[in-house]
Short mmCIF file of C-alpha atoms and ligand atoms in Angstrom, two decimals:
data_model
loop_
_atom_site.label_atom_id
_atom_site.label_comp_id
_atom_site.label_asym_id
_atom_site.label_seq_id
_atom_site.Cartn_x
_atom_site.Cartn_y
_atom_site.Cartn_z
CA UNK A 652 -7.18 -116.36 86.15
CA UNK A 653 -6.44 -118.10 89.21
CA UNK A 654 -2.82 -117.78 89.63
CA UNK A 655 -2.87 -115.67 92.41
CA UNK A 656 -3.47 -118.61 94.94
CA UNK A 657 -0.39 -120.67 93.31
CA UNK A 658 3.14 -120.64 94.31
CA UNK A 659 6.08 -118.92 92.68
CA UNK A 660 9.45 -120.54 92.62
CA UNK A 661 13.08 -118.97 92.97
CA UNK A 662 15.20 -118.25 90.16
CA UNK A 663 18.17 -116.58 88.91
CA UNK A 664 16.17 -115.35 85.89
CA UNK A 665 17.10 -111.81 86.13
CA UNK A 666 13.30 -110.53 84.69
CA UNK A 667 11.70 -108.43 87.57
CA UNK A 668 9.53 -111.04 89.90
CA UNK A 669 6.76 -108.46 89.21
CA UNK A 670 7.18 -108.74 85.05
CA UNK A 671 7.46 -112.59 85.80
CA UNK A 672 4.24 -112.61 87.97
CA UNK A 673 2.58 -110.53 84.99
CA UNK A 674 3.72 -112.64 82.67
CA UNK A 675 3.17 -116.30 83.91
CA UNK A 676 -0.54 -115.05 84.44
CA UNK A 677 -0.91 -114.20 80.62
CA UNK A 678 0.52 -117.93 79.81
CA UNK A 679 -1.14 -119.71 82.16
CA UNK A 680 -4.66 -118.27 80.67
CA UNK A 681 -2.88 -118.98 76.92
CA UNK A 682 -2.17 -122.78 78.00
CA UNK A 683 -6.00 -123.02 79.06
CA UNK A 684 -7.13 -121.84 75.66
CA UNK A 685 -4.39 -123.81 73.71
CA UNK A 686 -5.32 -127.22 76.04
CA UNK A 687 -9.12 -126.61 75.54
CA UNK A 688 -8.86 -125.92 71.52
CA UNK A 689 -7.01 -129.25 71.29
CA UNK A 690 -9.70 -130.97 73.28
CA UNK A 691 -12.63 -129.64 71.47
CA UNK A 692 -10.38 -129.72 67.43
CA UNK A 693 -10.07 -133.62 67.99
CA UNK A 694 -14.01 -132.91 69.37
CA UNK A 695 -14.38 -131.96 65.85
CA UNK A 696 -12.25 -135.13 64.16
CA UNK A 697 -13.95 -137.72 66.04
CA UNK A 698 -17.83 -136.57 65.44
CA UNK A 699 -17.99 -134.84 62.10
CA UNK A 700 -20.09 -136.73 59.57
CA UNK A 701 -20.95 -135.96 56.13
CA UNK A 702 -19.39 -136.29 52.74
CA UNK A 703 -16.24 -134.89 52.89
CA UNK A 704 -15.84 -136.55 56.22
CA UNK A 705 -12.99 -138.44 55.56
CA UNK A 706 -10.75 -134.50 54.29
CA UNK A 707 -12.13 -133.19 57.24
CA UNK A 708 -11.25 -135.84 59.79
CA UNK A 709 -7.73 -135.73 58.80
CA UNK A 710 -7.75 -131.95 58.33
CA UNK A 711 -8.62 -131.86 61.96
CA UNK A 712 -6.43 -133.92 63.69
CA UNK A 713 -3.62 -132.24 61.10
CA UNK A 714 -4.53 -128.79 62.62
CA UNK A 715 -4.77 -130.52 66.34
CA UNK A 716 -1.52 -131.81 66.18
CA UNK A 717 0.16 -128.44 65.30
CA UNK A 718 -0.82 -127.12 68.86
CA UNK A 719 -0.55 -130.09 70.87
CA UNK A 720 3.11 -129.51 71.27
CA UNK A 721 2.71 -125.51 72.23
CA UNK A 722 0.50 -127.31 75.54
CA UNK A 723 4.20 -128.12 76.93
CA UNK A 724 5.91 -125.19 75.84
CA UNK A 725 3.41 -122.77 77.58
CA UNK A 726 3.73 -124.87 80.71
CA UNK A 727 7.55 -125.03 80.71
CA UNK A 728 7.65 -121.34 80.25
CA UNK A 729 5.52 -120.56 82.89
CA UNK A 730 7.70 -123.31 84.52
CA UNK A 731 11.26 -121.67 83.35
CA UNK A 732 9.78 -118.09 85.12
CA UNK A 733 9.31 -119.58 88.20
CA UNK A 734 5.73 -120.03 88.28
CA UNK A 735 3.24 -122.81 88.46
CA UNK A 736 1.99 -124.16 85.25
CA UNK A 737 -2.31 -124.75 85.42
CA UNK A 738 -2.41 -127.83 83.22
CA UNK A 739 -5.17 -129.78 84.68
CA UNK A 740 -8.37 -130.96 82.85
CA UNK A 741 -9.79 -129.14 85.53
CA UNK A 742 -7.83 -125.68 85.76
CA UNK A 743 -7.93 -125.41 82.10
CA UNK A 744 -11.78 -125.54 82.08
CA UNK A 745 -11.83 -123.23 84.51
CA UNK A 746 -9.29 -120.73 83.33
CA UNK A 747 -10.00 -121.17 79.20
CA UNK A 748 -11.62 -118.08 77.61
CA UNK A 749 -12.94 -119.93 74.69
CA UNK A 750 -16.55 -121.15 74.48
CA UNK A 751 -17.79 -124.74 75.31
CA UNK A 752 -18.01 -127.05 71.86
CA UNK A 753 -21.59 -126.67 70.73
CA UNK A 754 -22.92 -130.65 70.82
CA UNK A 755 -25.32 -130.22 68.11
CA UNK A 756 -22.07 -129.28 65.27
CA UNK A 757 -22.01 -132.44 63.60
CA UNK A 758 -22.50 -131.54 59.64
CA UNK A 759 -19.29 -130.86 58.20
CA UNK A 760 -19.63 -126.76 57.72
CA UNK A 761 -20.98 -126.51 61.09
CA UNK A 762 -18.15 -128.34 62.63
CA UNK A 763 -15.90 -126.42 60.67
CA UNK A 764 -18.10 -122.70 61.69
CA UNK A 765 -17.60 -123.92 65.11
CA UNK A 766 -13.72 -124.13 64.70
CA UNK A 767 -12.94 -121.03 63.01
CA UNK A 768 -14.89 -119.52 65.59
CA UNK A 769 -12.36 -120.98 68.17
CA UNK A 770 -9.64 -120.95 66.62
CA UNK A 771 -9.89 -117.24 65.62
CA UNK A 772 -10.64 -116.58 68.99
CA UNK A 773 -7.55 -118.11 70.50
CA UNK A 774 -5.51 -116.16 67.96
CA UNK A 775 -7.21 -113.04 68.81
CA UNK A 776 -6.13 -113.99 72.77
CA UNK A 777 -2.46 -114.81 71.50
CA UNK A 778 -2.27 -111.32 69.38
CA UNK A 779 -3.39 -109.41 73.02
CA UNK A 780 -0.76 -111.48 75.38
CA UNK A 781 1.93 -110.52 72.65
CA UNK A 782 0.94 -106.67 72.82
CA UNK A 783 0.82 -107.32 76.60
CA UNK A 784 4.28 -109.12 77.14
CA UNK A 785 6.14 -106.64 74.62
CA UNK A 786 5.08 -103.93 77.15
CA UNK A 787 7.07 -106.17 79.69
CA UNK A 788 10.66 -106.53 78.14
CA UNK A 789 10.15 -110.79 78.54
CA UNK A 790 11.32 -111.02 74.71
CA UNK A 791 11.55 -115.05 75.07
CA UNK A 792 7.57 -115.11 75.88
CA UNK A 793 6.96 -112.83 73.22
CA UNK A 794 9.37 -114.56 70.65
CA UNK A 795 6.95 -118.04 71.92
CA UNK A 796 3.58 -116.85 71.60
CA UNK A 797 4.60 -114.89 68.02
CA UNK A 798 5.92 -118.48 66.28
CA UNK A 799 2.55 -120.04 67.67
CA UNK A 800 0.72 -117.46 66.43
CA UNK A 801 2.01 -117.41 63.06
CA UNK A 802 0.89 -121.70 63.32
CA UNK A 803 -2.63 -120.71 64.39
CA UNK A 804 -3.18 -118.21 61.56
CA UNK A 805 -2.35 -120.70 59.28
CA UNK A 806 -4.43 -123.12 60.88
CA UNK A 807 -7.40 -120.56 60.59
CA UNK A 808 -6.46 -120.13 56.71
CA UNK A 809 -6.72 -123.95 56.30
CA UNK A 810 -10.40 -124.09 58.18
CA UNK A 811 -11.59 -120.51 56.54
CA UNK A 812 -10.54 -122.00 52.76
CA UNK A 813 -13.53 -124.97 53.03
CA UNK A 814 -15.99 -122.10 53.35
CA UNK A 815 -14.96 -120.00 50.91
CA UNK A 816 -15.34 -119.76 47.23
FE1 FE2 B 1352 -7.85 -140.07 65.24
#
C-alpha cells in the first residue's frame, strides 16, 4: 500500500480521521485487486480458444461486467472519506495483491483454473477488509464491500460449475 505518501482531504464526515485513514488504505488496496481482475477477466474473454469458446467468451465478459462498476464505487468511497483514490494503470499494478495473468492459459479449463484462482483470491481479500472495517465502526464501507462480495461469490460459483461434475 502506498497511501501513506497521498493526501487526505477535509470533511465533515464525523468517522475518526484515524478510522478514515485505516479505512481508505483497505479500499484503495480492494480497488487495485477489483481494477486488475477486470483487466486480466476480459484477459480471459479476448484469448480463450477451444470448443466451448464461444459460452466462455460471453461467460467472461458477463462476470467482467459485474465488477466493472464496483472500480468507481471503491474510488468514490475512498473519495467520500476524504482520501485519494489510486486508480491508475500504474498504482493498481503496483498496489494489486493478485497474481500476474499466466500468458500460456489459453485452453478453455486453463483459462477458467486461472480465474477461479483470481477471483477466489479477491474474495478471500474482500472477506479480510470486511472483518477489518467492522472492527472500525465505518458501517457504509462494510455495507459496500459485503454487496460486492456476495457478486464475486457468485461469480466464483459460475466459473467453479464448468469444472465440476
Ligand atoms: Fe468483447
Amino acid at each position: 500500500m502506498s497511501t501513506t505518501t497521498t493526501p487526505n482531504f477535509t470533511t465533515r464526515n464525523d468517522l475518526d480521521p484515524t478510522v478514515r485513514a485505516d479505512v481508505v488504505a483497505i479500499l484503495n488496496r480492494q480497488l487495485a485487486a477489483n481494477a486488475d481482475l477486470y483487466a486480466q477477466t476480459k484477459q480471459a474473454h479476448w484469448n480463450v480458444k477451444g470448443g466451448n469458446f464461444m459460452q466462455l467468451h460471453e461467460l467472461f465478459d458477463q462476470i467482467a461486467e459485474v465488477i466493472e462498476p464496483q472500480t468507481d464505487e471503491l474510488a468514490e468511497r475512498v473519495a467520500a472519506l476524504g482520501g485519494y483514490a489510486e486508480g491508475t494503470t500504474r498504482m493498481i499494478a503496483d498496489a494489486s495483491p493478485l497474481p500476474e495473468w499466466p500468458r500460456d492459459a489459453v485452453k478453455g479449463e486453463d483459462v477458467l483454473q486461472a480465474l477461479v484462482e483470481r477471483w477466489a483470491a479477491y474474495g478471500a481479500g474482500l472477506r479480510t477488509a470486511i472483518a477489518q472495517i467492522a472492527e472500525h465502526d465505518d458501517v457504509a464501507s462494510e455495507d459496500l464491500l459485503t454487496g460486492i462480495l456476495g457478486e464475486v461469490d457468485k461469480a466464483l460459483y459460475f466459473l467453479e460449475a464448468h469444472l465440476q461434475g
